[in-house]
mmCIF file of C-alpha atoms in Angstrom:
data_model
loop_
_atom_site.group_PDB
_atom_site.id
_atom_site.type_symbol
_atom_site.label_atom_id
_atom_site.label_comp_id
_atom_site.label_asym_id
_atom_site.label_seq_id
_atom_site.Cartn_x
_atom_site.Cartn_y
_atom_site.Cartn_z
ATOM 1 C CA MET A 208 -241.128 -217.792 -182.078
ATOM 2 C CA ASN A 209 -244.727 -217.554 -183.299
ATOM 3 C CA LEU A 210 -245.821 -214.463 -181.391
ATOM 4 C CA HIS A 211 -249.329 -214.373 -182.786
ATOM 5 C CA GLY A 212 -249.813 -218.049 -182.010
ATOM 6 C CA ASP A 213 -248.478 -217.578 -178.476
ATOM 7 C CA ARG A 214 -250.831 -214.665 -177.879
ATOM 8 C CA ALA A 215 -253.838 -216.690 -179.031
ATOM 9 C CA ARG A 216 -252.736 -219.628 -176.893
ATOM 10 C CA TYR A 217 -252.267 -217.533 -173.746
ATOM 11 C CA ASP A 218 -255.602 -215.801 -174.298
ATOM 12 C CA ARG A 219 -257.384 -219.155 -174.654
ATOM 13 C CA ALA A 220 -255.657 -220.663 -171.652
ATOM 14 C CA THR A 221 -256.607 -217.788 -169.356
ATOM 15 C CA ALA A 222 -259.984 -216.855 -170.828
ATOM 16 C CA HIS A 223 -261.705 -217.950 -167.598
ATOM 17 C CA LEU A 224 -259.499 -215.673 -165.474
ATOM 18 C CA ASP A 225 -259.652 -211.950 -164.905
ATOM 19 C CA ALA A 226 -256.591 -209.827 -165.641
ATOM 20 C CA PRO A 227 -254.243 -208.560 -164.283
ATOM 21 C CA LEU A 228 -252.647 -211.990 -164.051
ATOM 22 C CA ALA A 229 -249.257 -213.649 -164.432
ATOM 23 C CA ILE A 230 -248.373 -216.881 -166.206
ATOM 24 C CA VAL A 231 -245.412 -219.198 -166.667
ATOM 25 C CA ASP A 232 -245.320 -221.146 -169.921
ATOM 26 C CA LEU A 233 -244.113 -224.556 -168.721
ATOM 27 C CA ASP A 234 -242.861 -225.676 -172.139
ATOM 28 C CA ALA A 235 -240.619 -222.612 -172.310
ATOM 29 C CA PHE A 236 -239.608 -222.932 -168.627
ATOM 30 C CA ASP A 237 -238.551 -226.560 -169.080
ATOM 31 C CA ALA A 238 -236.719 -225.807 -172.337
ATOM 32 C CA ASN A 239 -234.820 -223.012 -170.605
ATOM 33 C CA ALA A 240 -233.920 -225.371 -167.764
ATOM 34 C CA ASP A 241 -232.576 -227.900 -170.266
ATOM 35 C CA ASP A 242 -230.517 -225.172 -171.921
ATOM 36 C CA LEU A 243 -228.930 -224.148 -168.609
ATOM 37 C CA VAL A 244 -227.967 -227.768 -167.937
ATOM 38 C CA ARG A 245 -226.552 -228.144 -171.456
ATOM 39 C CA ARG A 246 -224.433 -225.018 -171.067
ATOM 40 C CA ALA A 247 -223.218 -226.116 -167.627
ATOM 41 C CA ALA A 248 -221.597 -229.129 -169.327
ATOM 42 C CA GLY A 249 -221.907 -231.604 -166.486
ATOM 43 C CA LYS A 250 -221.496 -229.242 -163.541
ATOM 44 C CA PRO A 251 -224.559 -228.959 -161.279
ATOM 45 C CA VAL A 252 -226.673 -225.820 -161.493
ATOM 46 C CA ARG A 253 -227.676 -224.242 -158.187
ATOM 47 C CA VAL A 254 -230.956 -222.411 -158.766
ATOM 48 C CA ALA A 255 -231.138 -218.790 -157.596
ATOM 49 C CA SER A 256 -234.396 -218.517 -155.682
ATOM 50 C CA LYS A 257 -234.653 -214.726 -155.973
ATOM 51 C CA SER A 258 -235.079 -215.205 -159.712
ATOM 52 C CA VAL A 259 -237.990 -217.639 -159.243
ATOM 53 C CA ARG A 260 -239.769 -216.771 -155.930
ATOM 54 C CA CYS A 261 -242.250 -219.612 -156.223
ATOM 55 C CA ARG A 262 -241.788 -222.825 -154.232
ATOM 56 C CA ALA A 263 -243.655 -224.997 -156.715
ATOM 57 C CA LEU A 264 -241.372 -223.925 -159.562
ATOM 58 C CA LEU A 265 -238.242 -224.256 -157.431
ATOM 59 C CA GLU A 266 -239.300 -227.815 -156.659
ATOM 60 C CA ARG A 267 -240.053 -228.451 -160.337
ATOM 61 C CA VAL A 268 -236.613 -227.371 -161.528
ATOM 62 C CA LEU A 269 -234.737 -229.097 -158.692
ATOM 63 C CA ALA A 270 -236.427 -232.366 -159.648
ATOM 64 C CA ARG A 271 -234.762 -232.156 -163.082
ATOM 65 C CA PRO A 272 -231.380 -233.801 -163.747
ATOM 66 C CA GLY A 273 -228.522 -231.320 -163.644
ATOM 67 C CA PHE A 274 -229.869 -229.091 -160.861
ATOM 68 C CA ALA A 275 -228.725 -229.342 -157.249
ATOM 69 C CA GLY A 276 -229.207 -226.920 -154.390
ATOM 70 C CA THR A 277 -230.760 -223.504 -153.938
ATOM 71 C CA MET A 278 -229.155 -220.074 -153.717
ATOM 72 C CA SER A 279 -231.281 -217.877 -151.430
ATOM 73 C CA TYR A 280 -231.273 -214.127 -150.862
ATOM 74 C CA THR A 281 -232.208 -213.573 -147.191
ATOM 75 C CA LEU A 282 -231.672 -215.603 -144.030
ATOM 76 C CA ALA A 283 -235.403 -215.641 -143.290
ATOM 77 C CA GLU A 284 -236.025 -217.130 -146.739
ATOM 78 C CA SER A 285 -233.221 -219.651 -146.199
ATOM 79 C CA VAL A 286 -234.752 -220.849 -142.943
ATOM 80 C CA TRP A 287 -238.226 -221.023 -144.488
ATOM 81 C CA LEU A 288 -236.979 -223.048 -147.451
ATOM 82 C CA ALA A 289 -235.030 -225.410 -145.186
ATOM 83 C CA ARG A 290 -238.109 -225.964 -142.996
ATOM 84 C CA SER A 291 -240.070 -226.628 -146.215
ATOM 85 C CA GLY A 292 -237.784 -229.503 -147.182
ATOM 86 C CA PHE A 293 -235.037 -227.840 -149.240
ATOM 87 C CA GLU A 294 -231.896 -229.595 -148.047
ATOM 88 C CA ASP A 295 -229.060 -227.493 -149.501
ATOM 89 C CA VAL A 296 -229.561 -223.739 -149.244
ATOM 90 C CA LEU A 297 -226.710 -221.294 -149.861
ATOM 91 C CA LEU A 298 -227.428 -217.759 -148.658
ATOM 92 C CA ALA A 299 -225.781 -215.558 -151.292
ATOM 93 C CA TYR A 300 -225.597 -212.370 -149.237
ATOM 94 C CA PRO A 301 -224.406 -211.504 -145.715
ATOM 95 C CA SER A 302 -227.172 -211.011 -143.156
ATOM 96 C CA ALA A 303 -227.775 -209.027 -139.983
ATOM 97 C CA ASP A 304 -230.889 -211.042 -139.052
ATOM 98 C CA ARG A 305 -230.160 -211.812 -135.383
ATOM 99 C CA ALA A 306 -233.386 -213.732 -134.838
ATOM 100 C CA GLY A 307 -232.631 -215.839 -137.891
ATOM 101 C CA PHE A 308 -229.131 -216.642 -136.680
ATOM 102 C CA ALA A 309 -230.476 -217.642 -133.263
ATOM 103 C CA GLU A 310 -232.917 -220.011 -134.982
ATOM 104 C CA LEU A 311 -230.162 -221.424 -137.177
ATOM 105 C CA ALA A 312 -227.745 -221.944 -134.281
ATOM 106 C CA GLY A 313 -230.406 -223.678 -132.190
ATOM 107 C CA ASP A 314 -231.649 -226.247 -134.718
ATOM 108 C CA PRO A 315 -229.397 -229.047 -136.023
ATOM 109 C CA LYS A 316 -231.550 -229.666 -139.095
ATOM 110 C CA LEU A 317 -231.435 -226.014 -140.132
ATOM 111 C CA ALA A 318 -227.728 -225.712 -139.395
ATOM 112 C CA ALA A 319 -227.028 -228.702 -141.643
ATOM 113 C CA ALA A 320 -229.153 -227.363 -144.499
ATOM 114 C CA VAL A 321 -228.177 -223.680 -144.633
ATOM 115 C CA THR A 322 -224.820 -222.127 -145.518
ATOM 116 C CA VAL A 323 -224.331 -218.420 -144.769
ATOM 117 C CA MET A 324 -222.187 -215.871 -146.603
ATOM 118 C CA VAL A 325 -219.256 -214.176 -144.870
ATOM 119 C CA ASP A 326 -216.637 -211.704 -146.076
ATOM 120 C CA ASP A 327 -215.775 -209.943 -142.798
ATOM 121 C CA LEU A 328 -214.884 -211.059 -139.267
ATOM 122 C CA ALA A 329 -217.480 -208.602 -137.945
ATOM 123 C CA GLN A 330 -220.178 -210.789 -139.496
ATOM 124 C CA LEU A 331 -218.958 -213.770 -137.446
ATOM 125 C CA GLU A 332 -219.066 -211.634 -134.333
ATOM 126 C CA LEU A 333 -222.656 -210.623 -135.105
ATOM 127 C CA ILE A 334 -223.625 -214.290 -135.502
ATOM 128 C CA ASP A 335 -221.987 -215.239 -132.210
ATOM 129 C CA ARG A 336 -223.789 -212.424 -130.370
ATOM 130 C CA ALA A 337 -227.079 -213.578 -131.896
ATOM 131 C CA ARG A 338 -226.781 -217.275 -130.997
ATOM 132 C CA ASP A 339 -228.924 -216.943 -127.854
ATOM 133 C CA GLY A 340 -227.502 -220.163 -126.448
ATOM 134 C CA GLY A 341 -227.580 -222.072 -129.729
ATOM 135 C CA SER A 342 -224.484 -224.173 -130.156
ATOM 136 C CA GLN A 343 -224.882 -225.627 -133.652
ATOM 137 C CA GLU A 344 -221.923 -225.266 -136.004
ATOM 138 C CA ILE A 345 -222.631 -222.647 -138.686
ATOM 139 C CA ARG A 346 -221.706 -223.519 -142.264
ATOM 140 C CA VAL A 347 -219.843 -220.631 -143.920
ATOM 141 C CA CYS A 348 -219.188 -219.648 -147.531
ATOM 142 C CA LEU A 349 -216.579 -216.990 -148.346
ATOM 143 C CA GLU A 350 -217.194 -214.530 -151.183
ATOM 144 C CA LEU A 351 -214.562 -213.412 -153.677
ATOM 145 C CA ASP A 352 -214.787 -209.968 -155.282
ATOM 146 C CA THR A 353 -214.906 -210.647 -159.020
ATOM 147 C CA ALA A 354 -214.736 -207.070 -160.344
ATOM 148 C CA LEU A 355 -212.296 -206.215 -163.098
ATOM 149 C CA HIS A 356 -209.763 -203.542 -162.100
ATOM 150 C CA LEU A 357 -208.112 -201.494 -164.838
ATOM 151 C CA LEU A 358 -205.413 -198.812 -164.788
ATOM 152 C CA GLY A 359 -204.048 -199.956 -161.482
ATOM 153 C CA GLY A 360 -207.453 -200.079 -159.860
ATOM 154 C CA ARG A 361 -208.530 -196.571 -160.877
ATOM 155 C CA ILE A 362 -211.307 -198.078 -162.997
ATOM 156 C CA ARG A 363 -213.564 -200.776 -161.563
ATOM 157 C CA VAL A 364 -215.999 -202.819 -163.644
ATOM 158 C CA GLY A 365 -218.385 -205.002 -161.636
ATOM 159 C CA ALA A 366 -220.695 -204.986 -158.648
ATOM 160 C CA ARG A 367 -219.467 -203.748 -155.275
ATOM 161 C CA ARG A 368 -219.870 -206.888 -153.236
ATOM 162 C CA SER A 369 -217.146 -208.564 -151.195
ATOM 163 C CA PRO A 370 -214.110 -206.608 -149.926
ATOM 164 C CA LEU A 371 -212.019 -209.760 -150.419
ATOM 165 C CA ARG A 372 -210.193 -209.638 -153.719
ATOM 166 C CA GLU A 373 -206.792 -211.270 -153.365
ATOM 167 C CA PRO A 374 -206.234 -214.984 -152.725
ATOM 168 C CA ALA A 375 -204.260 -214.215 -149.562
ATOM 169 C CA GLN A 376 -207.220 -212.283 -148.129
ATOM 170 C CA LEU A 377 -209.579 -215.224 -148.645
ATOM 171 C CA ALA A 378 -207.064 -217.648 -147.144
ATOM 172 C CA GLU A 379 -206.578 -215.371 -144.136
ATOM 173 C CA LEU A 380 -210.321 -215.214 -143.471
ATOM 174 C CA ALA A 381 -210.583 -218.999 -143.930
ATOM 175 C CA ARG A 382 -207.918 -219.452 -141.249
ATOM 176 C CA ALA A 383 -209.776 -217.057 -138.936
ATOM 177 C CA VAL A 384 -213.027 -218.967 -139.398
ATOM 178 C CA ALA A 385 -211.298 -222.315 -138.867
ATOM 179 C CA ALA A 386 -209.814 -221.040 -135.629
ATOM 180 C CA ARG A 387 -213.164 -219.818 -134.327
ATOM 181 C CA PRO A 388 -215.342 -222.403 -132.525
ATOM 182 C CA GLY A 389 -218.821 -222.871 -133.931
ATOM 183 C CA PHE A 390 -218.038 -222.159 -137.594
ATOM 184 C CA ARG A 391 -216.843 -224.206 -140.569
ATOM 185 C CA VAL A 392 -215.868 -223.018 -144.046
ATOM 186 C CA VAL A 393 -217.558 -225.230 -146.626
ATOM 187 C CA GLY A 394 -217.645 -223.122 -149.776
ATOM 188 C CA LEU A 395 -216.339 -220.271 -151.898
ATOM 189 C CA MET A 396 -218.439 -218.081 -154.163
ATOM 190 C CA GLY A 397 -217.775 -215.448 -156.807
ATOM 191 C CA TYR A 398 -220.533 -213.820 -158.872
ATOM 192 C CA GLU A 399 -219.252 -212.122 -162.014
ATOM 193 C CA GLY A 400 -222.298 -209.942 -162.610
ATOM 194 C CA HIS A 401 -220.482 -207.727 -165.139
ATOM 195 C CA VAL A 402 -220.258 -210.835 -167.355
ATOM 196 C CA ALA A 403 -223.276 -212.920 -166.350
ATOM 197 C CA GLY A 404 -225.737 -210.046 -166.024
ATOM 198 C CA VAL A 405 -224.746 -207.661 -168.829
ATOM 199 C CA GLY A 406 -225.868 -208.344 -172.378
ATOM 200 C CA ASP A 407 -223.232 -208.048 -175.104
ATOM 201 C CA ALA A 408 -225.469 -207.624 -178.164
ATOM 202 C CA LEU A 409 -227.410 -204.404 -177.669
ATOM 203 C CA ALA A 410 -229.852 -203.697 -180.478
ATOM 204 C CA GLY A 411 -228.766 -200.703 -182.559
ATOM 205 C CA ARG A 412 -225.552 -200.146 -180.552
ATOM 206 C CA PRO A 413 -222.788 -202.103 -182.291
ATOM 207 C CA LEU A 414 -219.875 -200.087 -180.900
ATOM 208 C CA ARG A 415 -221.064 -200.378 -177.300
ATOM 209 C CA SER A 416 -221.754 -204.081 -177.820
ATOM 210 C CA ARG A 417 -218.214 -204.601 -179.078
ATOM 211 C CA ALA A 418 -216.815 -202.680 -176.122
ATOM 212 C CA ILE A 419 -218.815 -204.877 -173.736
ATOM 213 C CA ARG A 420 -217.541 -208.041 -175.414
ATOM 214 C CA LEU A 421 -213.942 -206.823 -175.159
ATOM 215 C CA MET A 422 -214.435 -205.951 -171.473
ATOM 216 C CA GLN A 423 -216.056 -209.300 -170.733
ATOM 217 C CA GLY A 424 -213.310 -211.226 -172.506
ATOM 218 C CA ALA A 425 -210.676 -209.465 -170.417
ATOM 219 C CA ALA A 426 -212.756 -209.941 -167.253
ATOM 220 C CA ARG A 427 -213.213 -213.676 -167.808
ATOM 221 C CA LYS A 428 -209.508 -214.203 -168.410
ATOM 222 C CA GLU A 429 -208.436 -212.209 -165.335
ATOM 223 C CA LEU A 430 -211.045 -213.779 -163.069
ATOM 224 C CA ALA A 431 -210.367 -217.374 -164.158
ATOM 225 C CA ALA A 432 -206.727 -217.024 -163.164
ATOM 226 C CA ARG A 433 -207.445 -215.216 -159.898
ATOM 227 C CA ARG A 434 -210.272 -217.568 -158.932
ATOM 228 C CA ALA A 435 -208.096 -220.639 -159.530
ATOM 229 C CA GLU A 436 -205.342 -219.134 -157.374
ATOM 230 C CA THR A 437 -207.894 -218.264 -154.676
ATOM 231 C CA VAL A 438 -209.285 -221.798 -154.624
ATOM 232 C CA ARG A 439 -205.791 -223.203 -154.231
ATOM 233 C CA ALA A 440 -205.072 -220.798 -151.366
ATOM 234 C CA VAL A 441 -208.324 -221.578 -149.549
ATOM 235 C CA ARG A 442 -208.005 -225.340 -150.065
ATOM 236 C CA ALA A 443 -204.565 -225.145 -148.447
ATOM 237 C CA VAL A 444 -206.435 -224.017 -145.309
ATOM 238 C CA VAL A 445 -209.662 -226.008 -145.856
ATOM 239 C CA PRO A 446 -208.781 -229.187 -147.784
ATOM 240 C CA ASP A 447 -212.345 -230.517 -147.583
ATOM 241 C CA LEU A 448 -213.963 -227.475 -149.217
ATOM 242 C CA GLU A 449 -217.334 -228.749 -150.483
ATOM 243 C CA PHE A 450 -218.051 -226.376 -153.376
ATOM 244 C CA VAL A 451 -216.852 -223.435 -155.449
ATOM 245 C CA ASN A 452 -219.823 -221.544 -156.874
ATOM 246 C CA GLY A 453 -219.635 -219.150 -159.799
ATOM 247 C CA GLY A 454 -221.406 -217.769 -162.793
ATOM 248 C CA GLY A 455 -224.905 -216.670 -163.606
ATOM 249 C CA THR A 456 -227.358 -217.067 -166.472
ATOM 250 C CA GLY A 457 -225.314 -215.032 -168.944
ATOM 251 C CA SER A 458 -221.987 -216.776 -168.324
ATOM 252 C CA VAL A 459 -222.906 -220.396 -167.623
ATOM 253 C CA GLN A 460 -220.740 -222.050 -170.260
ATOM 254 C CA GLN A 461 -217.725 -219.793 -169.723
ATOM 255 C CA THR A 462 -217.739 -220.233 -165.936
ATOM 256 C CA ALA A 463 -218.359 -223.976 -166.222
ATOM 257 C CA ALA A 464 -215.182 -224.221 -168.288
ATOM 258 C CA GLU A 465 -213.110 -223.107 -165.277
ATOM 259 C CA GLU A 466 -211.647 -226.186 -163.627
ATOM 260 C CA ALA A 467 -211.693 -224.507 -160.206
ATOM 261 C CA VAL A 468 -215.486 -224.024 -160.281
ATOM 262 C CA THR A 469 -217.554 -226.996 -159.092
ATOM 263 C CA GLU A 470 -221.096 -225.621 -159.539
ATOM 264 C CA ILE A 471 -222.916 -222.880 -161.441
ATOM 265 C CA ALA A 472 -225.532 -220.457 -160.128
ATOM 266 C CA ALA A 473 -228.428 -219.506 -162.405
ATOM 267 C CA GLY A 474 -232.061 -218.540 -162.101
ATOM 268 C CA SER A 475 -233.073 -215.735 -164.463
ATOM 269 C CA GLY A 476 -232.539 -218.064 -167.393
ATOM 270 C CA LEU A 477 -235.618 -220.025 -166.361
ATOM 271 C CA TYR A 478 -238.050 -217.119 -166.854
ATOM 272 C CA VAL A 479 -235.891 -215.187 -169.396
ATOM 273 C CA PRO A 480 -237.056 -211.637 -168.678
ATOM 274 C CA ARG A 481 -236.305 -208.899 -171.193
ATOM 275 C CA LEU A 482 -232.880 -207.991 -169.722
ATOM 276 C CA PHE A 483 -231.638 -211.366 -170.977
ATOM 277 C CA ASP A 484 -232.467 -210.812 -174.631
ATOM 278 C CA ASN A 485 -229.139 -209.237 -175.539
ATOM 279 C CA TYR A 486 -226.606 -212.069 -175.336
ATOM 280 C CA THR A 487 -224.555 -213.655 -178.092
ATOM 281 C CA SER A 488 -223.857 -216.751 -175.970
ATOM 282 C CA PHE A 489 -227.417 -218.040 -175.645
ATOM 283 C CA ARG A 490 -231.035 -217.426 -176.590
ATOM 284 C CA GLY A 491 -233.791 -218.404 -174.173
ATOM 285 C CA ARG A 492 -237.560 -218.497 -174.527
ATOM 286 C CA PRO A 493 -239.687 -215.956 -172.632
ATOM 287 C CA ALA A 494 -241.478 -218.097 -170.052
ATOM 288 C CA ALA A 495 -242.961 -215.623 -167.550
ATOM 289 C CA LEU A 496 -245.403 -212.948 -168.655
ATOM 290 C CA PHE A 497 -248.156 -210.829 -167.186
ATOM 291 C CA ALA A 498 -251.378 -209.561 -168.759
ATOM 292 C CA GLN A 499 -253.119 -206.247 -168.175
ATOM 293 C CA PRO A 500 -256.688 -205.591 -169.389
ATOM 294 C CA VAL A 501 -257.612 -202.844 -171.820
ATOM 295 C CA VAL A 502 -259.905 -200.455 -169.923
ATOM 296 C CA ARG A 503 -259.937 -197.373 -172.194
ATOM 297 C CA ARG A 504 -259.665 -196.399 -175.856
ATOM 298 C CA PRO A 505 -258.738 -192.692 -175.695
ATOM 299 C CA GLY A 506 -258.385 -192.256 -179.466
ATOM 300 C CA VAL A 507 -257.026 -193.640 -182.705
ATOM 301 C CA GLY A 508 -253.887 -195.670 -182.141
ATOM 302 C CA VAL A 509 -254.163 -195.581 -178.347
ATOM 303 C CA VAL A 510 -255.423 -197.951 -175.666
ATOM 304 C CA THR A 511 -255.072 -197.747 -171.911
ATOM 305 C CA VAL A 512 -254.447 -200.803 -169.771
ATOM 306 C CA LEU A 513 -254.924 -201.105 -166.039
ATOM 307 C CA GLY A 514 -251.682 -200.727 -164.073
ATOM 308 C CA GLY A 515 -248.477 -202.244 -165.376
ATOM 309 C CA GLY A 516 -245.920 -199.858 -163.888
ATOM 310 C CA TYR A 517 -243.632 -202.534 -162.484
ATOM 311 C CA PRO A 518 -240.093 -201.137 -162.780
ATOM 312 C CA ALA A 519 -237.161 -203.383 -161.943
ATOM 313 C CA SER A 520 -234.411 -202.684 -159.427
ATOM 314 C CA GLY A 521 -231.032 -201.367 -160.498
ATOM 315 C CA ALA A 522 -229.890 -198.162 -162.169
ATOM 316 C CA ALA A 523 -233.022 -196.439 -163.484
ATOM 317 C CA GLY A 524 -233.538 -196.470 -167.235
ATOM 318 C CA PRO A 525 -235.905 -197.582 -169.993
ATOM 319 C CA ASP A 526 -234.475 -201.113 -169.861
ATOM 320 C CA ARG A 527 -235.919 -201.473 -166.335
ATOM 321 C CA LEU A 528 -239.501 -201.123 -167.546
ATOM 322 C CA PRO A 529 -241.744 -203.999 -168.627
ATOM 323 C CA GLU A 530 -242.027 -204.479 -172.376
ATOM 324 C CA PRO A 531 -245.429 -204.490 -174.115
ATOM 325 C CA TYR A 532 -244.991 -207.814 -175.881
ATOM 326 C CA LEU A 533 -248.233 -209.198 -177.306
ATOM 327 C CA PRO A 534 -249.672 -208.030 -179.598
ATOM 328 C CA PRO A 535 -246.359 -206.866 -181.090
ATOM 329 C CA GLY A 536 -245.981 -203.226 -182.057
ATOM 330 C CA LEU A 537 -247.253 -201.406 -178.976
ATOM 331 C CA ARG A 538 -245.110 -198.808 -177.197
ATOM 332 C CA TYR A 539 -245.311 -196.462 -174.241
ATOM 333 C CA ASP A 540 -246.394 -192.843 -174.456
ATOM 334 C CA PRO A 541 -243.062 -191.076 -173.703
ATOM 335 C CA GLN A 542 -244.895 -188.487 -171.591
ATOM 336 C CA GLU A 543 -246.458 -191.100 -169.310
ATOM 337 C CA GLY A 544 -244.445 -194.320 -169.476
ATOM 338 C CA ALA A 545 -245.633 -197.308 -167.436
ATOM 339 C CA GLY A 546 -248.114 -196.127 -164.810
ATOM 340 C CA GLU A 547 -248.964 -197.457 -161.380
ATOM 341 C CA VAL A 548 -252.728 -197.364 -162.047
ATOM 342 C CA GLN A 549 -253.017 -196.962 -165.805
ATOM 343 C CA THR A 550 -250.693 -197.207 -168.790
ATOM 344 C CA PRO A 551 -251.472 -195.717 -172.217
ATOM 345 C CA LEU A 552 -250.034 -197.702 -175.127
ATOM 346 C CA LEU A 553 -249.525 -196.371 -178.631
ATOM 347 C CA GLY A 554 -249.313 -198.088 -182.007
ATOM 348 C CA CYS A 555 -251.406 -199.469 -184.837
ATOM 349 C CA PRO A 556 -252.272 -202.703 -182.959
ATOM 350 C CA ALA A 557 -254.196 -200.574 -180.452
ATOM 351 C CA ASP A 558 -257.000 -200.110 -182.967
ATOM 352 C CA ASP A 559 -257.667 -203.857 -182.990
ATOM 353 C CA LEU A 560 -257.982 -204.093 -179.201
ATOM 354 C CA LEU A 561 -261.364 -203.931 -177.502
ATOM 355 C CA ILE A 562 -262.290 -203.115 -173.911
ATOM 356 C CA GLY A 563 -261.489 -206.211 -171.858
ATOM 357 C CA ASP A 564 -258.830 -207.564 -174.240
ATOM 358 C CA ARG A 565 -255.386 -208.319 -172.845
ATOM 359 C CA VAL A 566 -251.979 -206.910 -173.510
ATOM 360 C CA TRP A 567 -249.186 -209.287 -172.514
ATOM 361 C CA PHE A 568 -245.996 -207.833 -171.043
ATOM 362 C CA ARG A 569 -242.515 -209.118 -170.300
ATOM 363 C CA HIS A 570 -240.947 -207.794 -167.119
ATOM 364 C CA ALA A 571 -237.292 -206.748 -166.868
ATOM 365 C CA LYS A 572 -235.876 -208.772 -163.940
ATOM 366 C CA ALA A 573 -236.850 -212.345 -163.263
ATOM 367 C CA GLY A 574 -238.226 -212.957 -159.762
ATOM 368 C CA GLU A 575 -239.365 -209.406 -159.133
ATOM 369 C CA LEU A 576 -242.569 -210.125 -161.070
ATOM 370 C CA CYS A 577 -243.639 -212.356 -158.171
ATOM 371 C CA GLU A 578 -243.676 -209.384 -155.800
ATOM 372 C CA ARG A 579 -246.633 -208.078 -157.842
ATOM 373 C CA PHE A 580 -248.748 -211.229 -158.059
ATOM 374 C CA ASP A 581 -250.031 -213.749 -155.523
ATOM 375 C CA VAL A 582 -250.430 -216.537 -158.079
ATOM 376 C CA LEU A 583 -248.653 -217.837 -161.161
ATOM 377 C CA HIS A 584 -250.873 -219.685 -163.624
ATOM 378 C CA LEU A 585 -248.858 -222.504 -165.198
ATOM 379 C CA VAL A 586 -249.742 -222.860 -168.875
ATOM 380 C CA GLU A 587 -249.327 -226.068 -170.859
ATOM 381 C CA GLY A 588 -250.325 -225.702 -174.476
ATOM 382 C CA ASP A 589 -253.556 -223.729 -174.426
ATOM 383 C CA ARG A 590 -254.696 -224.592 -170.902
ATOM 384 C CA VAL A 591 -253.808 -223.688 -167.344
ATOM 385 C CA ALA A 592 -252.419 -226.880 -165.833
ATOM 386 C CA ALA A 593 -252.150 -225.469 -162.303
ATOM 387 C CA SER A 594 -252.212 -222.226 -160.363
ATOM 388 C CA VAL A 595 -249.518 -221.959 -157.705
ATOM 389 C CA PRO A 596 -248.710 -219.312 -155.096
ATOM 390 C CA THR A 597 -245.720 -217.038 -155.354
ATOM 391 C CA TYR A 598 -243.766 -216.144 -152.208
ATOM 392 C CA ARG A 599 -246.133 -213.188 -151.867
ATOM 393 C CA GLY A 600 -249.108 -215.532 -152.238
ATOM 394 C CA GLU A 601 -247.770 -217.519 -149.288
ATOM 395 C CA GLY A 602 -247.521 -214.346 -147.228
ATOM 396 C CA ARG A 603 -243.723 -214.183 -147.568
ATOM 397 C CA THR A 604 -242.141 -210.846 -148.470
ATOM 398 C CA PHE A 605 -238.493 -211.204 -147.551
ATOM 399 C CA LEU A 606 -237.297 -207.846 -148.850
#
């Protein structure tokens, strides 16, 4: 990557705009999309909307060969996307949105477009209580717990998501759903976040990186066998199962190699935030960045930019902070870090920055950037080709 050339190009493209601002480099975005499709090896990629949070960019990627369907993160978002013309929306998390379920159960178009996530009979009971007279059949996806259990279950590696781990448990819930009027099982999902969302090539930490690779190798092997057995068990109850969803940006090619999986989920790999730099299996191009203006020069080797304290969700740590990216060589003041209103930055490049110049940052987690900005400026070459609203810019804050 030509960092100095990229900085000059982004500065030229946005010279007519005031910072703070956020951009998406369309050349990088499209190249990342092509890479996801290549790694999926013929299996369709369902785009994770929470990692994009911009309708225009969701539409752009879904228009590309190799992508099919959206994976949403709240029921309200699912309904909104379906009413906006998205025809295949899989809600990746259980919901307690009673108003949303009443809307879904009362509208045949919505009910046909949206699939909800279930891993407990109590969730079906909540949906039934929320129907408010709506009689539409609700499409259901069951979620498999993908965590790796070691030492007889005393050690768990992976996110705490579904309580359903064993094939027999999934089959039992599938039978319960099939026996309950108003519901139909159409899919199975398993998200192996400890593989797809954990980098295995940490800079300066070779021993930890090796340990992660060993863990992920064991996790992939165990999960592939258990997922295949689960699919067989569920298909014995639901022969016309429509899809089996798995994976994530960091594990696309490994998950796609599983015969039991019919589609891959991915989204962060379109923007490639900084948390996705540390993988041996792929290398993406940073596509989404934000710029903060220099507003102070407190001394030699120091500038202060406006705002920039946009930490990512998850376990708190330095890797959750944005990264000062362009010009290269800037770093946070360890006593202040990234501030809500102002952020001091240290390093030799600070002495070349003037009041009003921009510092370009990379954020840590993909779609969360869009909770900070109303607009994404889409850059082609050294010009802004379009400016499009984020979810926030459309007045939609789903979480």
